[in-house]
Coordinates of C-alpha atoms in Angstrom, one line a residue:
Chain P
X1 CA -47.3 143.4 100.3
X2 CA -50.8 144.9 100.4
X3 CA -50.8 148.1 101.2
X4 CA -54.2 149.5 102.9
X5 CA -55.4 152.6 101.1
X6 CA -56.0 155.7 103.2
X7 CA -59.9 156.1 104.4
X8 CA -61.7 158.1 102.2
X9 CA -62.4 161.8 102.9
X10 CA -65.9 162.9 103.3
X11 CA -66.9 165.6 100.4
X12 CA -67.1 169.0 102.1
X13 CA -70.4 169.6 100.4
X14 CA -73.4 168.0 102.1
X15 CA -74.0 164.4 100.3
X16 CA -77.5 164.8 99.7
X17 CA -78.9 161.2 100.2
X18 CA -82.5 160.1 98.9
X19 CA -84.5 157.0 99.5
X20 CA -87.2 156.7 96.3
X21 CA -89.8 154.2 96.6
X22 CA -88.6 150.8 95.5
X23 CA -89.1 150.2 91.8
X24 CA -91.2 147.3 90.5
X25 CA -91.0 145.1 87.8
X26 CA -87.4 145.4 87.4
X27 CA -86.4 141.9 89.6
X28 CA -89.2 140.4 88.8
X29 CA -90.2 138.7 85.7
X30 CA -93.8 139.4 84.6
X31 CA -94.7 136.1 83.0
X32 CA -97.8 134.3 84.5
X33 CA -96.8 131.7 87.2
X34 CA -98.9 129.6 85.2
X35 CA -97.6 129.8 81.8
X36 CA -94.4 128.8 83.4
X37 CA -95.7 125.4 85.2
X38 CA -97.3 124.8 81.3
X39 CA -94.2 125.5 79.5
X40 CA -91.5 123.9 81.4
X41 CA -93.3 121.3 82.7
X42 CA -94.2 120.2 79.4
X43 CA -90.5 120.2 78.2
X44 CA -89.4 118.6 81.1
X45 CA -92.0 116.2 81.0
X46 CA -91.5 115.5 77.3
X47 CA -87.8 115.4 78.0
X48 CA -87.9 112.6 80.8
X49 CA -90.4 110.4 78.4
X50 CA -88.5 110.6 75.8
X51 CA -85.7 109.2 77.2
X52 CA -87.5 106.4 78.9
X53 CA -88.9 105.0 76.2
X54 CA -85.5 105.3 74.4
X55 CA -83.4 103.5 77.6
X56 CA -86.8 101.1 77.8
X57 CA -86.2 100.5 73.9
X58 CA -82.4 100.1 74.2
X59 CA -83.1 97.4 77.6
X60 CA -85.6 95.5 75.1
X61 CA -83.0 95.1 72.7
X62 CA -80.2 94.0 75.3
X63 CA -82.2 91.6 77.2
X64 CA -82.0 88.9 75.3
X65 CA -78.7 89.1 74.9
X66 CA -77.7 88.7 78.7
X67 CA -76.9 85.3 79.2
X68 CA -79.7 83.4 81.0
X69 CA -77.2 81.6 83.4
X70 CA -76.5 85.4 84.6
X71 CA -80.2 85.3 85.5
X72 CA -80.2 81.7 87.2
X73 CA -76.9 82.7 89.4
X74 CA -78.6 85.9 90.5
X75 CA -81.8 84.3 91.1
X76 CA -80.4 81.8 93.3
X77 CA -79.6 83.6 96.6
X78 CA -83.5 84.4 96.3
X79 CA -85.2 81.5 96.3
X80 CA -85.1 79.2 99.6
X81 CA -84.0 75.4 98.9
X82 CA -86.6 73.9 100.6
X83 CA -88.1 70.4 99.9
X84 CA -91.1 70.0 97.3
X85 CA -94.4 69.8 98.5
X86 CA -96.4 67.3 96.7
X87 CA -98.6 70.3 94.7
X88 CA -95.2 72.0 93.9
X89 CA -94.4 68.5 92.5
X90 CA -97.1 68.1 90.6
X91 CA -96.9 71.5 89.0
X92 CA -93.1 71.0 87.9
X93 CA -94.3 68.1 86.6
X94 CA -97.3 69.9 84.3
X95 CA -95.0 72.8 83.4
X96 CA -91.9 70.4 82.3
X97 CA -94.9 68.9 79.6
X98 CA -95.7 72.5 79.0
X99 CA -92.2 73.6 78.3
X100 CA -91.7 70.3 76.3
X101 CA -94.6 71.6 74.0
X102 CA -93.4 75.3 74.0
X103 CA -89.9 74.2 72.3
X104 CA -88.0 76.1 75.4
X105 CA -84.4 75.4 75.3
X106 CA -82.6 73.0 77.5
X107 CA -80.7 75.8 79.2
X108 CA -83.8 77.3 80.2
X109 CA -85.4 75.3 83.1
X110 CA -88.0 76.4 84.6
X111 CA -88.6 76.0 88.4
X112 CA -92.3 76.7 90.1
X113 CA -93.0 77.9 93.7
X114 CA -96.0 76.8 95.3
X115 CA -96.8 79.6 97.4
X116 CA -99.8 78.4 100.1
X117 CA -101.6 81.8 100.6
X118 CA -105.0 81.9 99.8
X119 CA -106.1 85.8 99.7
X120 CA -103.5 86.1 96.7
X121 CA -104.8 85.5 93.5
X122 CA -101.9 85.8 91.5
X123 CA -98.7 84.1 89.6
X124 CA -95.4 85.4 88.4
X125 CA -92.6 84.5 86.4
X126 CA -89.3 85.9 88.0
X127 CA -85.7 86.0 87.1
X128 CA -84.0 82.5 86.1
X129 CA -86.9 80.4 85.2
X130 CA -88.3 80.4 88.8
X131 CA -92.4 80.9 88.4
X132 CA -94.2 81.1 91.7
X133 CA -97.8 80.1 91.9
X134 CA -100.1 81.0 94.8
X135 CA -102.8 78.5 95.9
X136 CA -105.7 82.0 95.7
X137 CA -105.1 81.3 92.3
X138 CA -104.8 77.5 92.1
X139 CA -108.2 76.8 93.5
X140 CA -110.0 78.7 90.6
X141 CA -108.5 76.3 88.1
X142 CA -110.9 73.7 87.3
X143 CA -109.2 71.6 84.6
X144 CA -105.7 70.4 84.1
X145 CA -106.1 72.6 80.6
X146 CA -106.5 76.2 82.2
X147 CA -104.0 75.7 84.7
X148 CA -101.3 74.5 81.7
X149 CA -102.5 77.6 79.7
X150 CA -101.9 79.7 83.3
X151 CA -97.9 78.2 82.9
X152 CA -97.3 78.4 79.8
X153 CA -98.7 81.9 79.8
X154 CA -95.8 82.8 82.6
X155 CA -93.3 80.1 81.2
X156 CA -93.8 82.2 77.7
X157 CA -92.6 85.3 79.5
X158 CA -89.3 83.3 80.6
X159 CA -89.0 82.3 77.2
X160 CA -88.9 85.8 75.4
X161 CA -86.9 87.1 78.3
X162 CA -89.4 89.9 79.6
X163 CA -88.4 89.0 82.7
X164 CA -84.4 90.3 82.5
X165 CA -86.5 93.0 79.9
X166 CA -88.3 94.2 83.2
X167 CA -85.8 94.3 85.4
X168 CA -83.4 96.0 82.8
X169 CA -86.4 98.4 82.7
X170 CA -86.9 99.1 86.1
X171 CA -83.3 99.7 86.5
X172 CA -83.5 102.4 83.9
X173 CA -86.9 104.1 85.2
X174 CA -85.1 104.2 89.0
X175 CA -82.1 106.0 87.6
X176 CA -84.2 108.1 85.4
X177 CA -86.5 109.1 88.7
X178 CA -83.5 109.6 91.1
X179 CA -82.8 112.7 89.3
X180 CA -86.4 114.3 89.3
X181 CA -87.5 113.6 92.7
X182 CA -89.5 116.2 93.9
X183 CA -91.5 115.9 91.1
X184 CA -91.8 112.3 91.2
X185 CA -95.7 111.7 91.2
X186 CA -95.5 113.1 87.7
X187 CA -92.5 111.3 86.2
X188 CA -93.1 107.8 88.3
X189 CA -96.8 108.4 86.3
X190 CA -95.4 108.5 83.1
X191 CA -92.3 105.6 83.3
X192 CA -95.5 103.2 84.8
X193 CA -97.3 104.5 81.4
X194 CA -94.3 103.9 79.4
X195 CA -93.4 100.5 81.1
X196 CA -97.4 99.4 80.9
X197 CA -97.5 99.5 77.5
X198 CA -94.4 97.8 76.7
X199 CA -96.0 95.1 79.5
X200 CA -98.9 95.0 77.3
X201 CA -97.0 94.0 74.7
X202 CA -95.5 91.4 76.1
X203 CA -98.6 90.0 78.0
X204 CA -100.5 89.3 74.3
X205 CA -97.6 87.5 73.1
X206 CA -97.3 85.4 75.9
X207 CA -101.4 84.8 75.7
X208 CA -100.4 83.9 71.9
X209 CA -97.9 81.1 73.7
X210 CA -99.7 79.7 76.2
X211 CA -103.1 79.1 73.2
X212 CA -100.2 77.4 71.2
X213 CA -99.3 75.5 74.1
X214 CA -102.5 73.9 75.2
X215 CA -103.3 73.5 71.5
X216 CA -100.3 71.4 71.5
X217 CA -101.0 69.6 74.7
X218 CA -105.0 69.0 74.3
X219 CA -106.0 69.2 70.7
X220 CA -107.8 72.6 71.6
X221 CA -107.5 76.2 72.8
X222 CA -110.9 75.8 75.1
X223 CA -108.8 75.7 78.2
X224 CA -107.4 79.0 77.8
X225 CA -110.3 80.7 77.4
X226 CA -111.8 78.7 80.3
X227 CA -109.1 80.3 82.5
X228 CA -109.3 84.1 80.7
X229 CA -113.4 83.9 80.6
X230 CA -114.1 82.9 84.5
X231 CA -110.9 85.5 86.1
X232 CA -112.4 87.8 83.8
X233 CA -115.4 87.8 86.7
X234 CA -112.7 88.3 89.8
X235 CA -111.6 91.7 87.9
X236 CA -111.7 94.8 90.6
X237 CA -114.5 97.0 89.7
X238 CA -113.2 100.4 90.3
X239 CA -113.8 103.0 88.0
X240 CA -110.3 103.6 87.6
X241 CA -109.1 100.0 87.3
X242 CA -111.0 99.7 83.6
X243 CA -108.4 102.8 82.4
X244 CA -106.1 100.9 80.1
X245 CA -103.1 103.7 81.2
X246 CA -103.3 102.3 84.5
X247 CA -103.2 98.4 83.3
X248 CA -100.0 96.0 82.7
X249 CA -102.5 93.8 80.8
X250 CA -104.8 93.9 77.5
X251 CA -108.3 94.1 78.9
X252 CA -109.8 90.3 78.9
X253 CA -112.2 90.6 76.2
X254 CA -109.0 91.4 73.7
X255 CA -107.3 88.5 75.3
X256 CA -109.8 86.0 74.4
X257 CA -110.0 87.3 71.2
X258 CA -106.0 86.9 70.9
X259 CA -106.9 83.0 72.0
X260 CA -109.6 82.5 68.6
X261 CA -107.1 84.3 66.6
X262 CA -104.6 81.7 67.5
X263 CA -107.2 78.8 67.2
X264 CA -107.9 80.2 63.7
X265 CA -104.6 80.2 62.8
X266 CA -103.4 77.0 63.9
X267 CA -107.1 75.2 62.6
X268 CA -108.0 74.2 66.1
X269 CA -111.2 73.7 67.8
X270 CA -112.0 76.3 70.6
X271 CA -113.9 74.1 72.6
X272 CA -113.2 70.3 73.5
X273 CA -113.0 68.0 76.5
X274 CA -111.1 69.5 79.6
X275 CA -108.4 66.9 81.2
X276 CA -109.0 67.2 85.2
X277 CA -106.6 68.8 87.5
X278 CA -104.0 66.2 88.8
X279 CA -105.1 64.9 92.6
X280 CA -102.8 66.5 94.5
X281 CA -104.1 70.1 93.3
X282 CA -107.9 69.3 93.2
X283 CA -108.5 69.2 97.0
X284 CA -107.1 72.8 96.9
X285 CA -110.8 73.7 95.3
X286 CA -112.6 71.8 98.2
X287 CA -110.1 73.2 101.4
X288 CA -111.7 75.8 103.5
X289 CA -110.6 79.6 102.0
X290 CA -110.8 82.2 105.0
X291 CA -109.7 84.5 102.7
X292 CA -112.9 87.9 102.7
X293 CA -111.0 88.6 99.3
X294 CA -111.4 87.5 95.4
X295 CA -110.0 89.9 93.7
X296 CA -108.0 89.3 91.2
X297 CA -104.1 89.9 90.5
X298 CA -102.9 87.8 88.1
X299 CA -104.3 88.7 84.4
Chain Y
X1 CA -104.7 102.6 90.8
X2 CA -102.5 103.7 93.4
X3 CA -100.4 105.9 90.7
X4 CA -103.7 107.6 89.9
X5 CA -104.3 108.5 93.6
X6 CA -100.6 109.7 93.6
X7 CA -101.0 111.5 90.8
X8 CA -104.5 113.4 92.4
X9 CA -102.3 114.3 95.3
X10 CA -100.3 115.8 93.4
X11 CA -102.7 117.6 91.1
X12 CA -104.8 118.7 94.5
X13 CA -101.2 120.0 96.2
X14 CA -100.3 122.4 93.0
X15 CA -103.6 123.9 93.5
X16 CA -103.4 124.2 96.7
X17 CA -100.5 125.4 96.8
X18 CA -101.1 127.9 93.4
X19 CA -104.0 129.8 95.0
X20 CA -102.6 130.1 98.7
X21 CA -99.3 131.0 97.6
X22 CA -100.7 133.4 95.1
X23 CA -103.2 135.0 97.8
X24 CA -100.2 135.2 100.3
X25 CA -98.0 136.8 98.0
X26 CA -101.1 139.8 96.5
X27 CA -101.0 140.4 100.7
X28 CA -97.3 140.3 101.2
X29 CA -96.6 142.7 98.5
X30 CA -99.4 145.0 99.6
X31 CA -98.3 145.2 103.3
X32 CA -94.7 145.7 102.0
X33 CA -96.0 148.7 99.9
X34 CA -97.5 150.3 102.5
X35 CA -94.7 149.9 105.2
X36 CA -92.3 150.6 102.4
X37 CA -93.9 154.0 102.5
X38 CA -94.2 154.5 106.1
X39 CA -90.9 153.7 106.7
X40 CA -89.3 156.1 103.8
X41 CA -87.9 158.8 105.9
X42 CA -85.5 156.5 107.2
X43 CA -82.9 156.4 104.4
X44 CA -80.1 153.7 103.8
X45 CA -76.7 154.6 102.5
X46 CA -74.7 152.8 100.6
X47 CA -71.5 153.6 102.0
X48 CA -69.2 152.1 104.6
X49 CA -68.8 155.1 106.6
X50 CA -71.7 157.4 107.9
X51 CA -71.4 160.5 106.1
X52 CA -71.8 163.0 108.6
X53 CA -69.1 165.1 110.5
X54 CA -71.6 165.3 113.4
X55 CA -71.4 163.7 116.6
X56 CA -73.2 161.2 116.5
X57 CA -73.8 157.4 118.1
X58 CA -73.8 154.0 115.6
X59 CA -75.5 150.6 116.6
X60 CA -75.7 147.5 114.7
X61 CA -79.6 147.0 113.4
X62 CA -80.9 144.0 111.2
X63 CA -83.8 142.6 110.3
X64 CA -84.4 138.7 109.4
X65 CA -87.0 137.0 107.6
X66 CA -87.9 133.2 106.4
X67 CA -90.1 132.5 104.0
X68 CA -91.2 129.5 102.9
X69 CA -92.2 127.9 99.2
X70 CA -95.4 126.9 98.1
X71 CA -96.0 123.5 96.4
X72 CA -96.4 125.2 93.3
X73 CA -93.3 127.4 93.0
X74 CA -91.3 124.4 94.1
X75 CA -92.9 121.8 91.3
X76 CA -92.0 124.7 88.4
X77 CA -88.3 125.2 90.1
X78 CA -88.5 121.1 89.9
X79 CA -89.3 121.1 86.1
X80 CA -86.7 124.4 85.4
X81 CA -83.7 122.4 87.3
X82 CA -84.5 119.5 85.0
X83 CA -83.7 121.2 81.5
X84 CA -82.1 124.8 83.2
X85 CA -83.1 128.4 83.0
X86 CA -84.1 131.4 84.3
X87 CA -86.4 130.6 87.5
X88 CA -89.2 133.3 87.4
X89 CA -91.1 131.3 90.3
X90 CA -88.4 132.5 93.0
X91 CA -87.9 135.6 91.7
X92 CA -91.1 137.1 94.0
X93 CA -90.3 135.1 96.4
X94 CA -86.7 136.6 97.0
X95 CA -87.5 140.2 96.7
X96 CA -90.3 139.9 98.8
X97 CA -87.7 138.6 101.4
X98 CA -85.2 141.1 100.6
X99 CA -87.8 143.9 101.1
X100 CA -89.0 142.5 104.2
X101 CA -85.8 142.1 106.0
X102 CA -85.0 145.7 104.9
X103 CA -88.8 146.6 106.8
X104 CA -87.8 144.9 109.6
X105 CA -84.3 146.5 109.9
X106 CA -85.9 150.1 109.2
X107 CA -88.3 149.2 112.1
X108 CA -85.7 147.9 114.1
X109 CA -83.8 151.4 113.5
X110 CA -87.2 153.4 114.2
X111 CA -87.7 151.7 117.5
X112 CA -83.9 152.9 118.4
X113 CA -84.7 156.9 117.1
X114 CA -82.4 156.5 114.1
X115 CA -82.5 158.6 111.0
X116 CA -80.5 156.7 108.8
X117 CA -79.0 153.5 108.6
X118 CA -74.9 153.2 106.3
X119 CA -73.2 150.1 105.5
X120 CA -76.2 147.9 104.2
X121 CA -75.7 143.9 103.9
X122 CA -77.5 141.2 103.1
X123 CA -77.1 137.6 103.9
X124 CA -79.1 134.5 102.2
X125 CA -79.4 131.2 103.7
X126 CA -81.4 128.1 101.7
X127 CA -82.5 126.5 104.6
X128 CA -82.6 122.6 104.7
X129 CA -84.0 120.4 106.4
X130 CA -83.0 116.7 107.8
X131 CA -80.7 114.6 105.7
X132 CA -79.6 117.4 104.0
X133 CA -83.2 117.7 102.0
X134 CA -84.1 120.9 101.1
X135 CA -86.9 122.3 102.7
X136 CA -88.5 124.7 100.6
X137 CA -87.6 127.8 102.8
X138 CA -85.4 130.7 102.1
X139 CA -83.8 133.5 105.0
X140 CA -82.8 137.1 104.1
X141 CA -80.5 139.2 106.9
X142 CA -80.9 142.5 106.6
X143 CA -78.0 144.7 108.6
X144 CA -76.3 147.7 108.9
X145 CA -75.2 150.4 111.5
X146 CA -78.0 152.7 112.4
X147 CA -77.2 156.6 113.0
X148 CA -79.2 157.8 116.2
X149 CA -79.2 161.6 118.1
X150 CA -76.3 161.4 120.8
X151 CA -78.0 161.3 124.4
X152 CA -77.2 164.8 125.8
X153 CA -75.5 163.7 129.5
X154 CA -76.7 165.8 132.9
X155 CA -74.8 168.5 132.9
X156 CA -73.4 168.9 129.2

């Protein structure tokens, strides 16, 4: 049992007591607030990128070995079952051709959305084969050969599984950023660095596809650069949009140059007679667009 | 292009947040200086029980402060937490707390006639805000039991 110790007897002498002014320096560190911020924020900084680009590495690697049914069952629940609408015919019927020329494996089909929204210029390849077009984009095609380049350019990206590499990606980055958040601005700057340069990667391989492609298909690459030359013009113009940090594509001049490379390569003509679009498709060009709009999001 | 505006946000908060803090801290300091001073012939004891024989009366005084993080101090403690370490960034900002709730319990003891004040405790609170985020704001309690001059009754 705990005893309680008798109260302590005052001294007889008188305590003297003193209250000196408070010292300085001594809780306080002396280092400049700003040498600080440099230093750590540079480790941390270098830290957090370092392991991005390793988990974005290691989720390059693994993505094409997750099975693409996994992608097809989780896409599923996403995408509504609703009949085909004569253009979304008529594109599955171009991008089967396409596929057909690309080699893609029978376990990879690909499904296109037609999405009828005109201030969107834009397409997008998305998990299990499914590629959804908007009509802002259709009605700049002109010929059936840029708007074969346009899917094989997205059905390429199915094919070297960026897609489930993306979304692998992603998942890493968000786990990464959970842990840093109230310096997010900084770190979401650097994982959209890191994961636009591994985009931009993967967008000039795909560019190299979809030139094979219509070479296949047509005889020549001229449709490509039909469709990379005239969106080149639809660009934003924004000072900052021209910084390649900020971009998820090659600029357009180093795309067309990836189209004459391929010509080159494969000993095909850059230029040549453009098949037109199918019906269905070319009254999209001629329908009224209320859309104040054009620029452009698909590259 | 929205990252970039992000990112100037950012940039235009830490500066902000730099030079105010830094300004508010060089005045903070100084005032505490020269109240420290002023304030000196009250004396604190470290002990539990006055040390006087005297008669004498005792009342609780304290003194209570919040004060709150700047961008700045907050975006270095962000980067420290990352890797660990020594955060220099809150050192200021705690002593200045400390040595403003024991101002404000001084002047609390001042107003009351005291002499000295025994029995000195602190009390820290990190004070958060909804959902349990933190809100960038720290609170120091000051307290002890003042010694003041008995009041002399009519007739003693």
């Amino acid at each position: 049992m705990f005893e309680r110790p008798p109260p302590a007897r005052l001294p007889d002498a008188p305590m003297r007591i003193e209250n000196p002014p408070v010292p300085e320096g001594i809780n306080v560190s002396g280092q400049h607030p700003l040498r600080d911020f440099f230093v750590q924020g540079t480790l941390a900084v270098g830290v957090f990128a370092v392991c991005l680009l390793l988990l974005g590495a290691l989720a390059g690697l693994l993505a094409p070995h997750v099975p693409f049914a996994w992608e097809q069952r989780a896409a599923a629940r996403f995408w509504p079952q609703v009949p085909a609408s004569p253009e979304e015919a008529t594109l599955n019927e171009l991008a089967a051709r396409v596929a057909h020329a690309m080699k893609l494996p029978a376990d990879m089909p690909i499904v296109i959305h037609y999405w009828p929204d005109d201030c969107t210029i834009n397409a997008a390849a998305s998990l299990g084969g499914h590629i959804v077009v908007y009509r802002g984009l259709l009605r700049q095609m002109e010929s059936e050969d840029e708007l074969a380049a346009l899917l094989a350019h997205e059905i390429a990206h199915v094919q070297h599984r960026d897609v489930a590499r993306g979304f692998l990606r992603g998942i890493a980055a968000a786990l990464l950023l959970a842990g840093v958040d109230s310096v997010s601005p900084v770190f979401s700057g650097i994982g959209t660095a890191a994961t636009q340069s591994f985009s931009r990667e993967q967008e000039s391989l795909a560019d190299a596809d979809a030139a094979r492609a219509t070479a296949a298909l047509y005889g020549h690459t001229g449709g490509a650069l039909a469709l990379f030359s005239r969106l080149q013009a639809h660009l934003p113009h924004g000072l900052l949009d021209s910084l390649e940090l900020t971009r998820s594509h090659p600029d357009f001049p180093r795309r067309i140059e990836t189209v004459r490379a391929q010509s080159r390569q494969l000993a095909r003509p850059e230029t040549g007679t453009l098949t037109p679009l199918p019906a269905a498709l070319r009254t999209l060009r001629e329908a009224e667009n209320n859309c104040r709009s054009d620029d452009l999001e698909w590259e | 292009m929205g990252l970039l505006i992000q990112l100037g946000i950012f940039a235009a908060l830490l500066a902000l947040g730099f030079l105010a803090g830094s300004r508010a801290e060089r005045k903070h300091y100084a005032s505490i200086r020269e109240r420290e001073a002023a304030l000196r012939h009250i004396l604190l004891v470290p002990v539990r029980r006055a040390p006087t024989r005297s008669p004498c009366r005792a009342q609780l005084v304290c003194g209570s402060v919040v004060i709150g993080m700047d961008y700045f101090k907050m975006t270095v403690a962000a980067f420290v937490n990352i890797l660990g370490g020594r955060i220099n960034a809150y050192e200021t900002l705690v002593e200045r707390a400390r040595r403003e709730a024991i101002l404000r319990m001084k002047e609390n003891a001042a107003a009351l006639g005291g002499s000295h004040i025994f029995n000195v405790k602190f009390s820290t609170t990190n004070l958060r805000g909804q959902n349990n985020q933190q809100s960038g704001c720290v609170e120091v309690v000051a307290y002890g039991t003042a010694l003041l001059p008995v009041r002399l009754e009519a007739g003693n």
